[in-house]
């Protein structure tokens, strides 16, 4: 027996405590709880920055501010239960209806043109005869990397007659100079901004799907005498239909949520009202009119409409896919 520097007596030949292996039940519990531990940080962030704001907006939508007397002094304004009053006002608001019609016209231009160009570019880049594929892919995708506000400012100044080089060129040639910032051409001007910025992203999604297709299918089609156009129309496009549906849903949701382009272009023209799009209506009610409860109800209505529209389109797409698979 010896005494160490700390005064603890140690005995020669003493054995260490035997290692106790955890029981199978404990190991199974740890294995089952491990995924939840990894998901916990994401769940906390989701609750704080997504679920909680949505819940608060829904709570605000069922309340209103009640003013007592002249509205002066402490306690003159009180938040009370409003029931479905804010939702009734939102659904019967003519300005919201007009903004929804504008978005429908805007989407009728943007979605087919943008997806058509994305599909065309993806098919061209997937062709064997194309040259400078990497540069072309980067050049088409690059506008998507430009922030929406900067893109709207860039195109907005190109549309202005006083500073636009296009108007100067038309004037030099003696051609008519259309006003793209007012009336019907305004839809084309704003649609051009969205198409310019969003085509690259959709092209990358479709092109990635094309590159994942098996090469044996195309080789068999060439042996059967199919041309490149026939392969594209009858083989490639049907096989990338899920990617087309995905980009279609993304485009629909982005169209319903358009805000940057009209808000940025509004100081440059008098043809864009403060409620041109539904989100502009929400912003105007909340931060200009100061009625955050009505704005919350309108936002909830837009969210529900977007969900129902996406769900209906998804059901129709899945039904057609199943019908095509059973034929």
Coordinates of C-alpha atoms in Angstrom, one line a residue:
X1 CA 0.0 0.0 0.0
X2 CA 1.4 3.5 -0.9
X3 CA 0.3 7.0 -0.4
X4 CA 0.2 9.3 -3.4
X5 CA 0.9 13.1 -3.5
X6 CA -2.7 13.8 -2.8
X7 CA -2.8 11.8 0.3
X8 CA -5.0 9.1 -1.2
X9 CA -4.0 5.6 -0.3
X10 CA -3.7 3.1 -3.1
X11 CA -3.4 -0.6 -2.8
X12 CA -1.2 -2.7 -5.1
X13 CA -3.2 -5.2 -7.1
X14 CA -6.5 -3.2 -6.8
X15 CA -8.7 -3.8 -9.8
X16 CA -10.6 -1.1 -11.7
X17 CA -14.4 -0.9 -11.6
X18 CA -15.8 -3.2 -14.2
X19 CA -17.3 -1.5 -17.3
X20 CA -21.1 -1.8 -17.3
X21 CA -22.5 -2.1 -20.8
X22 CA -25.9 -0.3 -21.2
X23 CA -28.9 -2.6 -21.4
X24 CA -30.6 -3.2 -24.8
X25 CA -33.6 -1.2 -23.6
X26 CA -31.5 1.9 -22.9
X27 CA -29.7 1.6 -26.3
X28 CA -33.0 1.3 -28.1
X29 CA -34.3 4.4 -26.3
X30 CA -31.3 6.4 -27.2
X31 CA -31.5 5.2 -30.8
X32 CA -35.1 6.3 -31.0
X33 CA -34.6 9.7 -29.4
X34 CA -31.5 10.6 -31.6
X35 CA -33.5 11.7 -34.6
X36 CA -35.7 14.0 -32.4
X37 CA -32.5 15.5 -30.9
X38 CA -31.2 16.3 -34.4
X39 CA -34.6 17.8 -35.5
X40 CA -35.0 19.9 -32.3
X41 CA -33.0 23.0 -33.5
X42 CA -34.9 23.1 -36.8
X43 CA -38.2 22.6 -35.0
X44 CA -37.4 25.5 -32.6
X45 CA -36.5 27.8 -35.5
X46 CA -39.6 26.7 -37.4
X47 CA -41.8 27.5 -34.4
X48 CA -40.2 30.9 -33.7
X49 CA -39.9 32.3 -37.2
X50 CA -42.8 30.5 -39.1
X51 CA -45.5 29.0 -36.9
X52 CA -45.5 31.7 -34.3
X53 CA -45.9 34.6 -36.7
X54 CA -48.7 32.7 -38.6
X55 CA -50.5 32.1 -35.3
X56 CA -50.1 35.7 -34.3
X57 CA -51.5 36.9 -37.7
X58 CA -54.5 34.6 -37.3
X59 CA -55.1 35.9 -33.8
X60 CA -54.9 39.5 -35.0
X61 CA -57.3 38.8 -37.9
X62 CA -60.1 37.9 -35.3
X63 CA -59.7 41.2 -33.4
X64 CA -60.2 44.9 -34.1
X65 CA -59.4 48.2 -32.4
X66 CA -62.4 49.8 -30.7
X67 CA -62.1 53.6 -30.1
X68 CA -63.9 55.1 -27.1
X69 CA -64.9 58.8 -27.2
X70 CA -62.4 61.0 -29.1
X71 CA -59.8 58.3 -28.9
X72 CA -57.5 60.4 -26.7
X73 CA -56.0 59.4 -23.4
X74 CA -55.1 56.1 -21.8
X75 CA -57.6 53.3 -22.4
X76 CA -59.3 55.1 -25.3
X77 CA -58.4 52.4 -27.7
X78 CA -59.0 48.8 -26.9
X79 CA -58.5 45.6 -28.8
X80 CA -61.7 43.6 -28.9
X81 CA -63.0 40.4 -30.5
X82 CA -64.2 41.0 -34.1
X83 CA -65.2 37.5 -35.1
X84 CA -65.4 37.1 -38.9
X85 CA -65.9 40.8 -39.4
X86 CA -62.4 41.4 -40.9
X87 CA -62.7 38.4 -43.2
X88 CA -66.1 39.6 -44.4
X89 CA -64.6 43.1 -45.1
X90 CA -61.7 41.5 -46.9
X91 CA -63.8 39.3 -49.1
X92 CA -66.2 42.1 -50.1
X93 CA -63.4 44.7 -50.7
X94 CA -63.5 45.8 -54.3
X95 CA -59.8 46.9 -54.2
X96 CA -58.8 43.4 -53.3
X97 CA -60.9 42.0 -56.1
X98 CA -59.4 44.4 -58.7
X99 CA -55.9 43.5 -57.5
X100 CA -56.7 39.8 -57.9
X101 CA -57.8 40.4 -61.5
X102 CA -54.6 42.3 -62.2
X103 CA -52.6 39.4 -60.9
X104 CA -54.6 36.9 -63.1
X105 CA -53.8 39.0 -66.2
X106 CA -50.1 39.3 -65.1
X107 CA -49.9 35.5 -64.4
X108 CA -51.5 34.7 -67.8
X109 CA -48.5 36.3 -69.4
X110 CA -45.7 35.4 -67.1
X111 CA -46.3 31.7 -66.4
X112 CA -46.6 30.3 -70.0
X113 CA -43.9 32.5 -71.4
X114 CA -41.4 31.9 -68.6
X115 CA -42.0 28.1 -68.6
X116 CA -41.9 27.9 -72.4
X117 CA -38.6 29.7 -72.6
X118 CA -37.2 27.6 -69.7
X119 CA -38.2 24.4 -71.4
X120 CA -36.8 25.5 -74.8
X121 CA -33.5 26.6 -73.3
X122 CA -33.2 23.3 -71.3
X123 CA -33.8 21.2 -74.5
X124 CA -31.3 23.3 -76.4
X125 CA -28.6 22.9 -73.7
X126 CA -29.3 19.1 -73.6
X127 CA -28.7 18.8 -77.3
X128 CA -25.5 17.1 -78.3
X129 CA -24.7 19.7 -81.0
X130 CA -24.8 22.7 -78.6
X131 CA -21.5 24.6 -78.0
X132 CA -20.4 26.6 -75.0
X133 CA -22.9 24.7 -72.9
X134 CA -21.4 25.9 -69.5
X135 CA -21.3 29.6 -70.6
X136 CA -24.8 29.4 -72.0
X137 CA -26.1 27.8 -68.9
X138 CA -24.5 30.5 -66.7
X139 CA -25.7 33.3 -68.9
X140 CA -29.3 32.1 -68.8
X141 CA -29.2 31.6 -65.0
X142 CA -27.4 34.8 -64.2
X143 CA -30.5 37.1 -64.2
X144 CA -32.0 35.0 -61.4
X145 CA -29.1 36.0 -59.2
X146 CA -29.9 39.7 -59.5
X147 CA -32.2 40.8 -56.6
X148 CA -35.7 41.6 -57.6
X149 CA -35.5 45.3 -56.5
X150 CA -32.4 45.9 -58.5
X151 CA -33.9 44.2 -61.6
X152 CA -37.0 46.3 -61.3
X153 CA -35.0 49.5 -61.1
X154 CA -32.8 48.5 -64.0
X155 CA -35.8 47.8 -66.3
X156 CA -37.7 50.7 -64.9
X157 CA -35.1 53.2 -66.1
X158 CA -34.9 51.4 -69.4
X159 CA -38.7 51.9 -69.8
X160 CA -38.6 55.7 -69.0
X161 CA -38.8 57.7 -72.2
X162 CA -36.4 60.4 -71.0
X163 CA -33.5 58.1 -70.2
X164 CA -34.2 54.9 -72.1
X165 CA -31.8 54.1 -75.0
X166 CA -34.6 52.2 -76.7
X167 CA -36.8 55.3 -76.9
X168 CA -33.9 57.3 -78.3
X169 CA -33.3 54.6 -80.9
X170 CA -37.0 54.6 -81.9
X171 CA -37.1 58.3 -82.1
X172 CA -34.0 58.4 -84.3
X173 CA -35.6 55.9 -86.6
X174 CA -38.8 57.8 -86.7
X175 CA -40.8 54.9 -85.2
X176 CA -43.6 55.2 -82.6
X177 CA -42.5 55.2 -79.0
X178 CA -45.0 53.2 -76.8
X179 CA -45.5 54.2 -73.2
X180 CA -44.7 51.0 -71.3
X181 CA -45.4 52.4 -67.9
X182 CA -49.1 53.0 -68.2
X183 CA -52.2 51.1 -69.3
X184 CA -52.1 47.7 -71.0
X185 CA -48.4 47.8 -71.9
X186 CA -47.6 48.0 -68.2
X187 CA -48.5 44.3 -67.9
X188 CA -46.0 43.5 -70.6
X189 CA -43.3 45.7 -68.9
X190 CA -43.7 44.0 -65.5
X191 CA -44.1 40.5 -67.1
X192 CA -40.8 41.1 -68.9
X193 CA -39.0 41.7 -65.6
X194 CA -40.4 38.5 -64.1
X195 CA -39.6 36.4 -67.2
X196 CA -36.1 37.8 -67.4
X197 CA -35.4 37.0 -63.8
X198 CA -37.2 33.7 -63.4
X199 CA -36.5 31.8 -66.6
X200 CA -33.0 30.8 -65.5
X201 CA -34.1 29.1 -62.3
X202 CA -36.8 27.1 -64.0
X203 CA -34.4 26.2 -66.8
X204 CA -31.9 24.8 -64.3
X205 CA -34.7 22.6 -62.7
X206 CA -35.8 21.2 -66.1
X207 CA -32.2 20.8 -67.4
X208 CA -31.2 18.9 -64.3
X209 CA -34.1 16.5 -64.8
X210 CA -33.1 16.1 -68.5
X211 CA -29.5 15.2 -67.5
X212 CA -30.7 12.5 -65.2
X213 CA -32.6 10.6 -67.9
X214 CA -31.0 7.3 -69.1
X215 CA -29.0 7.6 -72.3
X216 CA -30.1 4.2 -73.5
X217 CA -33.6 5.5 -74.2
X218 CA -32.3 8.2 -76.6
X219 CA -29.9 5.7 -78.3
X220 CA -32.8 3.3 -78.9
X221 CA -34.9 6.2 -80.3
X222 CA -32.0 7.1 -82.7
X223 CA -31.7 3.5 -83.9
X224 CA -35.4 3.5 -84.6
X225 CA -34.9 6.6 -86.9
X226 CA -36.3 9.4 -84.6
X227 CA -35.0 12.9 -85.2
X228 CA -33.9 15.3 -82.5
X229 CA -37.2 17.1 -82.6
X230 CA -39.1 13.8 -82.3
X231 CA -37.0 12.8 -79.3
X232 CA -37.6 16.1 -77.6
X233 CA -41.3 16.2 -78.2
X234 CA -42.2 12.5 -77.6
X235 CA -39.5 11.3 -75.1
X236 CA -37.8 14.1 -73.3
X237 CA -40.8 16.4 -72.5
X238 CA -43.1 13.5 -71.2
X239 CA -40.3 12.1 -69.1
X240 CA -39.6 15.5 -67.4
X241 CA -43.3 16.2 -66.7
X242 CA -42.8 16.1 -62.9
X243 CA -40.2 18.9 -63.2
X244 CA -42.6 20.9 -65.4
X245 CA -45.3 20.5 -62.8
X246 CA -43.0 21.5 -60.0
X247 CA -41.8 24.7 -61.9
X248 CA -45.5 25.4 -62.7
X249 CA -46.4 25.4 -59.0
X250 CA -43.4 27.6 -58.1
X251 CA -44.4 30.0 -60.8
X252 CA -48.1 30.2 -59.7
X253 CA -47.1 30.8 -56.1
X254 CA -44.5 33.5 -57.1
X255 CA -47.1 35.2 -59.3
X256 CA -49.6 35.4 -56.4
X257 CA -46.9 36.9 -54.2
X258 CA -45.7 39.5 -56.6
X259 CA -44.7 42.6 -54.7
X260 CA -41.2 43.9 -55.6
X261 CA -41.7 44.8 -59.2
X262 CA -44.9 47.0 -58.8
X263 CA -43.7 48.6 -55.6
X264 CA -40.3 49.5 -57.1
X265 CA -41.8 50.8 -60.4
X266 CA -44.5 52.8 -58.6
X267 CA -42.4 56.0 -58.0
X268 CA -41.6 56.0 -61.7
X269 CA -45.2 56.2 -63.0
X270 CA -48.7 57.1 -62.0
X271 CA -50.2 54.1 -63.6
X272 CA -49.5 51.8 -60.6
X273 CA -51.9 52.3 -57.7
X274 CA -50.9 51.4 -54.1
X275 CA -53.1 48.3 -54.3
X276 CA -52.0 47.0 -57.6
X277 CA -51.3 43.5 -56.2
X278 CA -52.9 41.7 -53.2
X279 CA -49.6 41.9 -51.2
X280 CA -49.4 45.6 -51.9
X281 CA -53.0 45.9 -50.5
X282 CA -51.9 44.1 -47.4
X283 CA -48.9 46.4 -47.0
X284 CA -51.0 49.5 -47.6
X285 CA -53.6 48.5 -45.0
X286 CA -51.0 47.5 -42.4
X287 CA -48.3 50.3 -42.6
X288 CA -50.1 53.1 -44.4
X289 CA -53.6 52.9 -43.1
X290 CA -52.5 51.5 -39.7
X291 CA -55.2 48.7 -39.8
X292 CA -53.0 45.7 -39.0
X293 CA -56.0 43.6 -38.1
X294 CA -57.7 44.0 -41.5
X295 CA -54.3 43.4 -43.2
X296 CA -53.8 40.2 -41.2
X297 CA -57.3 38.9 -42.3
X298 CA -56.4 39.7 -46.0
X299 CA -53.1 37.9 -45.6
X300 CA -54.8 34.9 -44.2
X301 CA -57.3 34.9 -47.1
X302 CA -54.5 35.1 -49.6
X303 CA -52.6 32.2 -47.9
X304 CA -55.7 30.0 -47.9
X305 CA -56.4 30.8 -51.5
X306 CA -52.9 30.0 -52.5
X307 CA -53.0 26.7 -50.6
X308 CA -56.4 25.7 -52.1
X309 CA -55.2 26.6 -55.7
X310 CA -52.0 24.7 -55.3
X311 CA -53.8 21.7 -53.8
X312 CA -56.4 21.6 -56.6
X313 CA -53.7 21.9 -59.3
X314 CA -51.7 19.1 -57.6
X315 CA -54.7 16.8 -57.5
X316 CA -55.5 17.4 -61.1
X317 CA -51.8 16.8 -62.1
X318 CA -51.6 13.6 -60.0
X319 CA -54.9 12.3 -61.5
X320 CA -53.7 12.9 -65.1
X321 CA -50.4 11.2 -64.2
X322 CA -52.1 8.1 -62.9
X323 CA -54.4 8.0 -65.9
X324 CA -51.4 8.2 -68.2
X325 CA -49.6 5.4 -66.3
X326 CA -52.6 3.0 -66.6
X327 CA -52.9 3.4 -70.3

